[in-house]
């Protein structure tokens, strides 16, 4: 059975809780996903594209609690879910069992408080506890805040995916491939 519940004091003295999701979080998680999707052009979905029902979100929570190959955490401040992160095995194929990937999304009002740093650290810790060798991600080349956060932990850029996203105005975003070697 998974367990994770940590409380931190942030730079502005507010209390952050990082924890596993639980039943009852469905609406809070849906709200958080919808909010962050509408606030940034750096995530895979645009505004209005996240359409999980309460039942789908409930199933997502149940699945993530039972999946030992993945860790999904919510970030909560004053009882409100304001962010989430996920880290997990890239694939269960034997040849990929050394690799993990991660994602992170925090609502804009809560950026620059150190929350992303705490979440990345927990994703890295999970990989180390799982004995994994490398943690990988893709990040829009213009997302300097995220890139700086990953570089602080030693992530390296090893390539670029051209035109990874196309926005509704016809412009494109490229993505960097980043990797952290965990045994270095
Ligand atoms: C990217 C994201 C996760 C960062 O989280 P955050 O809580 O704002 O990050 P932190 O406050 O921990 O800051 C992390 C680092 O970013 C860098 N940073 C902070 N502000 C910055 C700015 N204005 N410009 C560039 N880098 C900046 C700093 O290196 C900082 O570390 P430091 O405070 O120790 O110097 C968050 O902004 C987010 O969820 N954005 C929208 C979704 C997204 O882009 N996800 C990542 C997809 S790959």
PDB file of N, CA and C in Angstrom, residues 11-115:
ATOM      1  N   UNK A  11       8.574  29.550   1.068  1.00  0.00           N
ATOM      2  CA  UNK A  11       9.314  30.810   1.230  1.00  0.00           C
ATOM      3  C   UNK A  11       8.437  31.898   1.860  1.00  0.00           C
ATOM      4  N   UNK A  12       7.135  31.914   1.498  1.00  0.00           N
ATOM      5  CA  UNK A  12       6.238  32.957   2.036  1.00  0.00           C
ATOM      6  C   UNK A  12       5.540  32.497   3.323  1.00  0.00           C
ATOM      7  N   UNK A  13       6.055  31.415   3.921  1.00  0.00           N
ATOM      8  CA  UNK A  13       5.560  30.874   5.202  1.00  0.00           C
ATOM      9  C   UNK A  13       4.237  30.120   5.087  1.00  0.00           C
ATOM     10  N   UNK A  14       3.643  30.028   3.859  1.00  0.00           N
ATOM     11  CA  UNK A  14       2.419  29.226   3.753  1.00  0.00           C
ATOM     12  C   UNK A  14       2.778  27.746   3.847  1.00  0.00           C
ATOM     13  N   UNK A  15       1.780  26.955   4.218  1.00  0.00           N
ATOM     14  CA  UNK A  15       2.002  25.515   4.432  1.00  0.00           C
ATOM     15  C   UNK A  15       1.563  24.747   3.186  1.00  0.00           C
ATOM     16  N   UNK A  16       2.495  23.994   2.664  1.00  0.00           N
ATOM     17  CA  UNK A  16       2.217  23.157   1.497  1.00  0.00           C
ATOM     18  C   UNK A  16       2.130  21.706   1.948  1.00  0.00           C
ATOM     19  N   UNK A  17       1.097  21.019   1.493  1.00  0.00           N
ATOM     20  CA  UNK A  17       1.015  19.575   1.733  1.00  0.00           C
ATOM     21  C   UNK A  17       1.169  18.877   0.379  1.00  0.00           C
ATOM     22  N   UNK A  18       2.103  17.956   0.300  1.00  0.00           N
ATOM     23  CA  UNK A  18       2.211  17.063  -0.861  1.00  0.00           C
ATOM     24  C   UNK A  18       1.724  15.710  -0.391  1.00  0.00           C
ATOM     25  N   UNK A  19       0.743  15.176  -1.108  1.00  0.00           N
ATOM     26  CA  UNK A  19       0.161  13.905  -0.654  1.00  0.00           C
ATOM     27  C   UNK A  19      -0.412  13.121  -1.822  1.00  0.00           C
ATOM     28  N   UNK A  20      -0.715  11.865  -1.533  1.00  0.00           N
ATOM     29  CA  UNK A  20      -1.426  11.049  -2.520  1.00  0.00           C
ATOM     30  C   UNK A  20      -2.840  11.601  -2.675  1.00  0.00           C
ATOM     31  N   UNK A  21      -3.448  11.414  -3.837  1.00  0.00           N
ATOM     32  CA  UNK A  21      -4.850  11.817  -3.965  1.00  0.00           C
ATOM     33  C   UNK A  21      -5.717  10.860  -3.157  1.00  0.00           C
ATOM     34  N   UNK A  22      -6.925  11.305  -2.849  1.00  0.00           N
ATOM     35  CA  UNK A  22      -7.859  10.428  -2.130  1.00  0.00           C
ATOM     36  C   UNK A  22      -9.263  10.650  -2.673  1.00  0.00           C
ATOM     37  N   UNK A  23     -10.130   9.683  -2.403  1.00  0.00           N
ATOM     38  CA  UNK A  23     -11.510   9.861  -2.851  1.00  0.00           C
ATOM     39  C   UNK A  23     -12.069  11.098  -2.160  1.00  0.00           C
ATOM     40  N   UNK A  24     -12.759  11.901  -2.924  1.00  0.00           N
ATOM     41  CA  UNK A  24     -13.200  13.206  -2.406  1.00  0.00           C
ATOM     42  C   UNK A  24     -12.427  14.336  -3.075  1.00  0.00           C
ATOM     43  N   UNK A  25     -11.289  13.995  -3.695  1.00  0.00           N
ATOM     44  CA  UNK A  25     -10.475  15.009  -4.392  1.00  0.00           C
ATOM     45  C   UNK A  25     -10.946  15.254  -5.829  1.00  0.00           C
ATOM     46  N   UNK A  26     -11.926  14.488  -6.291  1.00  0.00           N
ATOM     47  CA  UNK A  26     -12.272  14.520  -7.716  1.00  0.00           C
ATOM     48  C   UNK A  26     -12.490  15.950  -8.232  1.00  0.00           C
ATOM     49  N   UNK A  27     -13.401  16.682  -7.576  1.00  0.00           N
ATOM     50  CA  UNK A  27     -13.732  18.018  -8.096  1.00  0.00           C
ATOM     51  C   UNK A  27     -12.539  18.967  -7.977  1.00  0.00           C
ATOM     52  N   UNK A  28     -11.821  18.868  -6.875  1.00  0.00           N
ATOM     53  CA  UNK A  28     -10.652  19.737  -6.673  1.00  0.00           C
ATOM     54  C   UNK A  28      -9.590  19.500  -7.734  1.00  0.00           C
ATOM     55  N   UNK A  29      -9.414  18.240  -8.100  1.00  0.00           N
ATOM     56  CA  UNK A  29      -8.414  17.919  -9.132  1.00  0.00           C
ATOM     57  C   UNK A  29      -8.865  18.392 -10.509  1.00  0.00           C
ATOM     58  N   UNK A  30     -10.132  18.175 -10.806  1.00  0.00           N
ATOM     59  CA  UNK A  30     -10.661  18.635 -12.104  1.00  0.00           C
ATOM     60  C   UNK A  30     -10.493  20.156 -12.199  1.00  0.00           C
ATOM     61  N   UNK A  31     -10.847  20.856 -11.123  1.00  0.00           N
ATOM     62  CA  UNK A  31     -10.718  22.326 -11.130  1.00  0.00           C
ATOM     63  C   UNK A  31      -9.268  22.744 -11.348  1.00  0.00           C
ATOM     64  N   UNK A  32      -8.365  22.047 -10.678  1.00  0.00           N
ATOM     65  CA  UNK A  32      -6.950  22.422 -10.790  1.00  0.00           C
ATOM     66  C   UNK A  32      -6.427  22.186 -12.210  1.00  0.00           C
ATOM     67  N   UNK A  33      -6.810  21.048 -12.795  1.00  0.00           N
ATOM     68  CA  UNK A  33      -6.359  20.748 -14.162  1.00  0.00           C
ATOM     69  C   UNK A  33      -6.910  21.788 -15.135  1.00  0.00           C
ATOM     70  N   UNK A  34      -8.187  22.101 -14.996  1.00  0.00           N
ATOM     71  CA  UNK A  34      -8.809  23.071 -15.914  1.00  0.00           C
ATOM     72  C   UNK A  34      -8.149  24.437 -15.763  1.00  0.00           C
ATOM     73  N   UNK A  35      -7.868  24.824 -14.534  1.00  0.00           N
ATOM     74  CA  UNK A  35      -7.254  26.135 -14.294  1.00  0.00           C
ATOM     75  C   UNK A  35      -5.890  26.216 -14.944  1.00  0.00           C
ATOM     76  N   UNK A  36      -5.041  25.240 -14.656  1.00  0.00           N
ATOM     77  CA  UNK A  36      -3.660  25.344 -15.150  1.00  0.00           C
ATOM     78  C   UNK A  36      -3.626  25.233 -16.679  1.00  0.00           C
ATOM     79  N   UNK A  37      -4.506  24.424 -17.251  1.00  0.00           N
ATOM     80  CA  UNK A  37      -4.551  24.333 -18.721  1.00  0.00           C
ATOM     81  C   UNK A  37      -4.861  25.690 -19.361  1.00  0.00           C
ATOM     82  N   UNK A  38      -5.664  26.494 -18.665  1.00  0.00           N
ATOM     83  CA  UNK A  38      -6.050  27.790 -19.244  1.00  0.00           C
ATOM     84  C   UNK A  38      -5.002  28.868 -18.966  1.00  0.00           C
ATOM     85  N   UNK A  39      -4.008  28.550 -18.126  1.00  0.00           N
ATOM     86  CA  UNK A  39      -3.056  29.582 -17.710  1.00  0.00           C
ATOM     87  C   UNK A  39      -1.700  29.520 -18.399  1.00  0.00           C
ATOM     88  N   UNK A  40      -1.432  28.429 -19.085  1.00  0.00           N
ATOM     89  CA  UNK A  40      -0.099  28.282 -19.671  1.00  0.00           C
ATOM     90  C   UNK A  40      -0.183  27.661 -21.060  1.00  0.00           C
ATOM     91  N   UNK A  41       0.733  28.045 -21.920  1.00  0.00           N
ATOM     92  CA  UNK A  41       0.782  27.410 -23.243  1.00  0.00           C
ATOM     93  C   UNK A  41       1.847  26.313 -23.271  1.00  0.00           C
ATOM     94  N   UNK A  42       2.344  25.963 -22.084  1.00  0.00           N
ATOM     95  CA  UNK A  42       3.450  25.006 -22.027  1.00  0.00           C
ATOM     96  C   UNK A  42       3.011  23.573 -21.726  1.00  0.00           C
ATOM     97  N   UNK A  43       1.709  23.345 -21.566  1.00  0.00           N
ATOM     98  CA  UNK A  43       1.228  21.986 -21.293  1.00  0.00           C
ATOM     99  C   UNK A  43       0.589  21.399 -22.549  1.00  0.00           C
ATOM    100  N   UNK A  44       0.377  20.096 -22.497  1.00  0.00           N
ATOM    101  CA  UNK A  44      -0.113  19.395 -23.692  1.00  0.00           C
ATOM    102  C   UNK A  44      -1.528  19.812 -24.089  1.00  0.00           C
ATOM    103  N   UNK A  45      -2.325  20.205 -23.085  1.00  0.00           N
ATOM    104  CA  UNK A  45      -3.723  20.567 -23.389  1.00  0.00           C
ATOM    105  C   UNK A  45      -3.932  22.065 -23.304  1.00  0.00           C
ATOM    106  N   UNK A  46      -4.832  22.564 -24.142  1.00  0.00           N
ATOM    107  CA  UNK A  46      -5.228  23.964 -24.062  1.00  0.00           C
ATOM    108  C   UNK A  46      -6.483  24.107 -23.212  1.00  0.00           C
ATOM    109  N   UNK A  47      -6.915  25.368 -23.032  1.00  0.00           N
ATOM    110  CA  UNK A  47      -8.105  25.643 -22.220  1.00  0.00           C
ATOM    111  C   UNK A  47      -9.288  24.840 -22.741  1.00  0.00           C
ATOM    112  N   UNK A  48     -10.018  24.227 -21.825  1.00  0.00           N
ATOM    113  CA  UNK A  48     -11.249  23.523 -22.199  1.00  0.00           C
ATOM    114  C   UNK A  48     -11.043  22.107 -22.705  1.00  0.00           C
ATOM    115  N   UNK A  49      -9.807  21.669 -22.805  1.00  0.00           N
ATOM    116  CA  UNK A  49      -9.568  20.325 -23.361  1.00  0.00           C
ATOM    117  C   UNK A  49      -9.606  19.217 -22.312  1.00  0.00           C
ATOM    118  N   UNK A  50      -9.561  19.601 -21.040  1.00  0.00           N
ATOM    119  CA  UNK A  50      -9.642  18.572 -19.995  1.00  0.00           C
ATOM    120  C   UNK A  50     -11.101  18.398 -19.620  1.00  0.00           C
ATOM    121  N   UNK A  51     -11.627  17.226 -19.936  1.00  0.00           N
ATOM    122  CA  UNK A  51     -13.073  17.038 -19.778  1.00  0.00           C
ATOM    123  C   UNK A  51     -13.435  15.801 -18.967  1.00  0.00           C
ATOM    124  N   UNK A  52     -12.591  15.423 -18.023  1.00  0.00           N
ATOM    125  CA  UNK A  52     -12.922  14.265 -17.195  1.00  0.00           C
ATOM    126  C   UNK A  52     -14.206  14.530 -16.413  1.00  0.00           C
ATOM    127  N   UNK A  53     -15.043  13.495 -16.324  1.00  0.00           N
ATOM    128  CA  UNK A  53     -16.204  13.572 -15.435  1.00  0.00           C
ATOM    129  C   UNK A  53     -15.734  13.211 -14.023  1.00  0.00           C
ATOM    130  N   UNK A  54     -16.620  13.434 -13.051  1.00  0.00           N
ATOM    131  CA  UNK A  54     -16.278  13.058 -11.667  1.00  0.00           C
ATOM    132  C   UNK A  54     -15.969  11.566 -11.589  1.00  0.00           C
ATOM    133  N   UNK A  55     -16.719  10.760 -12.342  1.00  0.00           N
ATOM    134  CA  UNK A  55     -16.506   9.318 -12.299  1.00  0.00           C
ATOM    135  C   UNK A  55     -15.149   8.941 -12.905  1.00  0.00           C
ATOM    136  N   UNK A  56     -14.808   9.585 -14.012  1.00  0.00           N
ATOM    137  CA  UNK A  56     -13.488   9.299 -14.622  1.00  0.00           C
ATOM    138  C   UNK A  56     -12.360   9.715 -13.686  1.00  0.00           C
ATOM    139  N   UNK A  57     -12.561  10.848 -13.019  1.00  0.00           N
ATOM    140  CA  UNK A  57     -11.527  11.324 -12.098  1.00  0.00           C
ATOM    141  C   UNK A  57     -11.411  10.370 -10.903  1.00  0.00           C
ATOM    142  N   UNK A  58     -12.556   9.877 -10.462  1.00  0.00           N
ATOM    143  CA  UNK A  58     -12.565   8.902  -9.357  1.00  0.00           C
ATOM    144  C   UNK A  58     -11.776   7.645  -9.761  1.00  0.00           C
ATOM    145  N   UNK A  59     -12.010   7.170 -10.963  1.00  0.00           N
ATOM    146  CA  UNK A  59     -11.296   5.985 -11.439  1.00  0.00           C
ATOM    147  C   UNK A  59      -9.805   6.264 -11.571  1.00  0.00           C
ATOM    148  N   UNK A  60      -9.477   7.473 -12.020  1.00  0.00           N
ATOM    149  CA  UNK A  60      -8.070   7.857 -12.126  1.00  0.00           C
ATOM    150  C   UNK A  60      -7.401   7.801 -10.739  1.00  0.00           C
ATOM    151  N   UNK A  61      -8.099   8.315  -9.730  1.00  0.00           N
ATOM    152  CA  UNK A  61      -7.543   8.320  -8.359  1.00  0.00           C
ATOM    153  C   UNK A  61      -7.353   6.881  -7.878  1.00  0.00           C
ATOM    154  N   UNK A  62      -8.374   6.059  -8.080  1.00  0.00           N
ATOM    155  CA  UNK A  62      -8.289   4.660  -7.630  1.00  0.00           C
ATOM    156  C   UNK A  62      -7.128   3.956  -8.338  1.00  0.00           C
ATOM    157  N   UNK A  63      -7.025   4.154  -9.654  1.00  0.00           N
ATOM    158  CA  UNK A  63      -5.945   3.501 -10.415  1.00  0.00           C
ATOM    159  C   UNK A  63      -4.578   3.988  -9.948  1.00  0.00           C
ATOM    160  N   UNK A  64      -4.452   5.291  -9.726  1.00  0.00           N
ATOM    161  CA  UNK A  64      -3.124   5.794  -9.376  1.00  0.00           C
ATOM    162  C   UNK A  64      -2.713   5.323  -7.986  1.00  0.00           C
ATOM    163  N   UNK A  65      -3.685   5.084  -7.105  1.00  0.00           N
ATOM    164  CA  UNK A  65      -3.327   4.595  -5.767  1.00  0.00           C
ATOM    165  C   UNK A  65      -2.859   3.145  -5.796  1.00  0.00           C
ATOM    166  N   UNK A  66      -3.357   2.402  -6.783  1.00  0.00           N
ATOM    167  CA  UNK A  66      -2.992   0.974  -6.791  1.00  0.00           C
ATOM    168  C   UNK A  66      -1.814   0.685  -7.726  1.00  0.00           C
ATOM    169  N   UNK A  67      -1.398   1.674  -8.517  1.00  0.00           N
ATOM    170  CA  UNK A  67      -0.331   1.434  -9.496  1.00  0.00           C
ATOM    171  C   UNK A  67       1.046   1.644  -8.848  1.00  0.00           C
ATOM    172  N   UNK A  68       1.749   0.560  -8.641  1.00  0.00           N
ATOM    173  CA  UNK A  68       3.059   0.641  -7.973  1.00  0.00           C
ATOM    174  C   UNK A  68       4.144   1.170  -8.903  1.00  0.00           C
ATOM    175  N   UNK A  69       3.842   1.266 -10.179  1.00  0.00           N
ATOM    176  CA  UNK A  69       4.839   1.741 -11.143  1.00  0.00           C
ATOM    177  C   UNK A  69       4.722   3.231 -11.427  1.00  0.00           C
ATOM    178  N   UNK A  70       3.944   3.899 -10.606  1.00  0.00           N
ATOM    179  CA  UNK A  70       3.676   5.307 -10.858  1.00  0.00           C
ATOM    180  C   UNK A  70       3.375   6.003  -9.545  1.00  0.00           C
ATOM    181  N   UNK A  71       3.809   7.252  -9.437  1.00  0.00           N
ATOM    182  CA  UNK A  71       3.450   8.056  -8.258  1.00  0.00           C
ATOM    183  C   UNK A  71       2.768   9.320  -8.743  1.00  0.00           C
ATOM    184  N   UNK A  72       1.564   9.558  -8.257  1.00  0.00           N
ATOM    185  CA  UNK A  72       0.841  10.790  -8.575  1.00  0.00           C
ATOM    186  C   UNK A  72       0.614  11.508  -7.257  1.00  0.00           C
ATOM    187  N   UNK A  73       1.054  12.773  -7.187  1.00  0.00           N
ATOM    188  CA  UNK A  73       0.896  13.540  -5.946  1.00  0.00           C
ATOM    189  C   UNK A  73       0.106  14.808  -6.213  1.00  0.00           C
ATOM    190  N   UNK A  74      -0.687  15.212  -5.235  1.00  0.00           N
ATOM    191  CA  UNK A  74      -1.332  16.520  -5.330  1.00  0.00           C
ATOM    192  C   UNK A  74      -0.647  17.463  -4.358  1.00  0.00           C
ATOM    193  N   UNK A  75      -0.651  18.752  -4.742  1.00  0.00           N
ATOM    194  CA  UNK A  75      -0.125  19.806  -3.867  1.00  0.00           C
ATOM    195  C   UNK A  75      -1.320  20.587  -3.349  1.00  0.00           C
ATOM    196  N   UNK A  76      -1.354  20.767  -2.036  1.00  0.00           N
ATOM    197  CA  UNK A  76      -2.522  21.399  -1.414  1.00  0.00           C
ATOM    198  C   UNK A  76      -2.065  22.552  -0.528  1.00  0.00           C
ATOM    199  N   UNK A  77      -2.761  23.673  -0.650  1.00  0.00           N
ATOM    200  CA  UNK A  77      -2.515  24.804   0.255  1.00  0.00           C
ATOM    201  C   UNK A  77      -3.862  25.252   0.800  1.00  0.00           C
ATOM    202  N   UNK A  78      -3.966  25.390   2.100  1.00  0.00           N
ATOM    203  CA  UNK A  78      -5.236  25.780   2.750  1.00  0.00           C
ATOM    204  C   UNK A  78      -6.398  24.908   2.271  1.00  0.00           C
ATOM    205  N   UNK A  79      -6.149  23.621   2.103  1.00  0.00           N
ATOM    206  CA  UNK A  79      -7.212  22.687   1.732  1.00  0.00           C
ATOM    207  C   UNK A  79      -7.588  22.703   0.261  1.00  0.00           C
ATOM    208  N   UNK A  80      -6.869  23.499  -0.558  1.00  0.00           N
ATOM    209  CA  UNK A  80      -7.203  23.583  -1.991  1.00  0.00           C
ATOM    210  C   UNK A  80      -6.097  22.916  -2.808  1.00  0.00           C
ATOM    211  N   UNK A  81      -6.486  22.091  -3.777  1.00  0.00           N
ATOM    212  CA  UNK A  81      -5.485  21.462  -4.652  1.00  0.00           C
ATOM    213  C   UNK A  81      -5.036  22.502  -5.669  1.00  0.00           C
ATOM    214  N   UNK A  82      -3.720  22.781  -5.663  1.00  0.00           N
ATOM    215  CA  UNK A  82      -3.197  23.847  -6.521  1.00  0.00           C
ATOM    216  C   UNK A  82      -2.123  23.319  -7.491  1.00  0.00           C
ATOM    217  N   UNK A  83      -1.843  22.039  -7.411  1.00  0.00           N
ATOM    218  CA  UNK A  83      -0.846  21.488  -8.320  1.00  0.00           C
ATOM    219  C   UNK A  83      -0.837  19.980  -8.259  1.00  0.00           C
ATOM    220  N   UNK A  84      -0.175  19.391  -9.231  1.00  0.00           N
ATOM    221  CA  UNK A  84       0.010  17.936  -9.195  1.00  0.00           C
ATOM    222  C   UNK A  84       1.272  17.575  -9.963  1.00  0.00           C
ATOM    223  N   UNK A  85       1.787  16.406  -9.644  1.00  0.00           N
ATOM    224  CA  UNK A  85       2.926  15.892 -10.409  1.00  0.00           C
ATOM    225  C   UNK A  85       2.767  14.385 -10.536  1.00  0.00           C
ATOM    226  N   UNK A  86       3.362  13.857 -11.588  1.00  0.00           N
ATOM    227  CA  UNK A  86       3.287  12.418 -11.824  1.00  0.00           C
ATOM    228  C   UNK A  86       4.646  11.945 -12.312  1.00  0.00           C
ATOM    229  N   UNK A  87       5.048  10.807 -11.797  1.00  0.00           N
ATOM    230  CA  UNK A  87       6.284  10.176 -12.268  1.00  0.00           C
ATOM    231  C   UNK A  87       6.006   8.686 -12.378  1.00  0.00           C
ATOM    232  N   UNK A  88       6.538   8.068 -13.413  1.00  0.00           N
ATOM    233  CA  UNK A  88       6.264   6.645 -13.543  1.00  0.00           C
ATOM    234  C   UNK A  88       7.147   5.991 -14.573  1.00  0.00           C
ATOM    235  N   UNK A  89       7.121   4.673 -14.563  1.00  0.00           N
ATOM    236  CA  UNK A  89       7.872   3.915 -15.565  1.00  0.00           C
ATOM    237  C   UNK A  89       7.397   4.302 -16.956  1.00  0.00           C
ATOM    238  N   UNK A  90       8.345   4.389 -17.863  1.00  0.00           N
ATOM    239  CA  UNK A  90       8.011   4.738 -19.244  1.00  0.00           C
ATOM    240  C   UNK A  90       7.206   3.619 -19.904  1.00  0.00           C
ATOM    241  N   UNK A  91       7.562   2.392 -19.553  1.00  0.00           N
ATOM    242  CA  UNK A  91       6.922   1.224 -20.153  1.00  0.00           C
ATOM    243  C   UNK A  91       7.250   0.022 -19.268  1.00  0.00           C
ATOM    244  N   UNK A  92       6.411  -0.992 -19.342  1.00  0.00           N
ATOM    245  CA  UNK A  92       6.715  -2.196 -18.558  1.00  0.00           C
ATOM    246  C   UNK A  92       7.526  -3.202 -19.363  1.00  0.00           C
ATOM    247  N   UNK A  93       7.857  -2.883 -20.601  1.00  0.00           N
ATOM    248  CA  UNK A  93       8.737  -3.760 -21.384  1.00  0.00           C
ATOM    249  C   UNK A  93      10.096  -3.833 -20.696  1.00  0.00           C
ATOM    250  N   UNK A  94      10.665  -5.044 -20.646  1.00  0.00           N
ATOM    251  CA  UNK A  94      11.901  -5.231 -19.874  1.00  0.00           C
ATOM    252  C   UNK A  94      13.003  -4.272 -20.296  1.00  0.00           C
ATOM    253  N   UNK A  95      13.076  -4.005 -21.587  1.00  0.00           N
ATOM    254  CA  UNK A  95      14.172  -3.172 -22.083  1.00  0.00           C
ATOM    255  C   UNK A  95      14.035  -1.706 -21.676  1.00  0.00           C
ATOM    256  N   UNK A  96      12.889  -1.359 -21.141  1.00  0.00           N
ATOM    257  CA  UNK A  96      12.671   0.043 -20.731  1.00  0.00           C
ATOM    258  C   UNK A  96      12.571   0.194 -19.217  1.00  0.00           C
ATOM    259  N   UNK A  97      12.812  -0.870 -18.493  1.00  0.00           N
ATOM    260  CA  UNK A  97      12.545  -0.824 -17.052  1.00  0.00           C
ATOM    261  C   UNK A  97      13.497   0.067 -16.264  1.00  0.00           C
ATOM    262  N   UNK A  98      14.523   0.609 -16.915  1.00  0.00           N
ATOM    263  CA  UNK A  98      15.445   1.530 -16.229  1.00  0.00           C
ATOM    264  C   UNK A  98      15.013   2.988 -16.377  1.00  0.00           C
ATOM    265  N   UNK A  99      13.920   3.223 -17.117  1.00  0.00           N
ATOM    266  CA  UNK A  99      13.561   4.600 -17.491  1.00  0.00           C
ATOM    267  C   UNK A  99      12.233   5.049 -16.880  1.00  0.00           C
ATOM    268  N   UNK A 100      12.206   6.316 -16.433  1.00  0.00           N
ATOM    269  CA  UNK A 100      10.954   6.916 -15.956  1.00  0.00           C
ATOM    270  C   UNK A 100      10.748   8.249 -16.653  1.00  0.00           C
ATOM    271  N   UNK A 101       9.499   8.726 -16.638  1.00  0.00           N
ATOM    272  CA  UNK A 101       9.232  10.076 -17.133  1.00  0.00           C
ATOM    273  C   UNK A 101       8.349  10.787 -16.112  1.00  0.00           C
ATOM    274  N   UNK A 102       8.352  12.109 -16.173  1.00  0.00           N
ATOM    275  CA  UNK A 102       7.582  12.865 -15.185  1.00  0.00           C
ATOM    276  C   UNK A 102       6.876  14.064 -15.808  1.00  0.00           C
ATOM    277  N   UNK A 103       5.893  14.573 -15.094  1.00  0.00           N
ATOM    278  CA  UNK A 103       5.183  15.778 -15.504  1.00  0.00           C
ATOM    279  C   UNK A 103       4.742  16.544 -14.272  1.00  0.00           C
ATOM    280  N   UNK A 104       4.540  17.848 -14.434  1.00  0.00           N
ATOM    281  CA  UNK A 104       4.227  18.679 -13.275  1.00  0.00           C
ATOM    282  C   UNK A 104       3.404  19.883 -13.727  1.00  0.00           C
ATOM    283  N   UNK A 105       2.418  20.263 -12.944  1.00  0.00           N
ATOM    284  CA  UNK A 105       1.567  21.407 -13.307  1.00  0.00           C
ATOM    285  C   UNK A 105       1.037  22.080 -12.042  1.00  0.00           C
ATOM    286  N   UNK A 106       1.379  23.349 -11.915  1.00  0.00           N
ATOM    287  CA  UNK A 106       0.978  24.125 -10.730  1.00  0.00           C
ATOM    288  C   UNK A 106       0.183  25.345 -11.203  1.00  0.00           C
ATOM    289  N   UNK A 107      -0.873  25.689 -10.484  1.00  0.00           N
ATOM    290  CA  UNK A 107      -1.668  26.871 -10.862  1.00  0.00           C
ATOM    291  C   UNK A 107      -0.828  28.140 -10.696  1.00  0.00           C
ATOM    292  N   UNK A 108      -1.055  29.074 -11.612  1.00  0.00           N
ATOM    293  CA  UNK A 108      -0.182  30.245 -11.747  1.00  0.00           C
ATOM    294  C   UNK A 108      -0.028  31.070 -10.459  1.00  0.00           C
ATOM    295  N   UNK A 109      -1.114  31.208  -9.701  1.00  0.00           N
ATOM    296  CA  UNK A 109      -1.039  31.995  -8.453  1.00  0.00           C
ATOM    297  C   UNK A 109      -0.011  31.430  -7.489  1.00  0.00           C
ATOM    298  N   UNK A 110       0.417  30.203  -7.725  1.00  0.00           N
ATOM    299  CA  UNK A 110       1.302  29.527  -6.763  1.00  0.00           C
ATOM    300  C   UNK A 110       2.694  29.277  -7.328  1.00  0.00           C
ATOM    301  N   UNK A 111       2.995  29.870  -8.492  1.00  0.00           N
ATOM    302  CA  UNK A 111       4.338  29.746  -9.047  1.00  0.00           C
ATOM    303  C   UNK A 111       5.320  30.559  -8.200  1.00  0.00           C
ATOM    304  N   UNK A 112       6.581  30.259  -8.336  1.00  0.00           N
ATOM    305  CA  UNK A 112       7.704  31.004  -7.732  1.00  0.00           C
ATOM    306  C   UNK A 112       7.765  30.890  -6.213  1.00  0.00           C
ATOM    307  N   UNK A 113       7.083  29.932  -5.638  1.00  0.00           N
ATOM    308  CA  UNK A 113       7.113  29.773  -4.185  1.00  0.00           C
ATOM    309  C   UNK A 113       7.970  28.595  -3.759  1.00  0.00           C
ATOM    310  N   UNK A 114       8.529  27.903  -4.744  1.00  0.00           N
ATOM    311  CA  UNK A 114       9.356  26.747  -4.405  1.00  0.00           C
ATOM    312  C   UNK A 114       8.609  25.417  -4.491  1.00  0.00           C
ATOM    313  N   UNK A 115       7.346  25.450  -4.923  1.00  0.00           N
ATOM    314  CA  UNK A 115       6.540  24.210  -4.943  1.00  0.00           C
ATOM    315  C   UNK A 115       7.059  23.249  -6.026  1.00  0.00           C
TER     316      UNK A 115
END
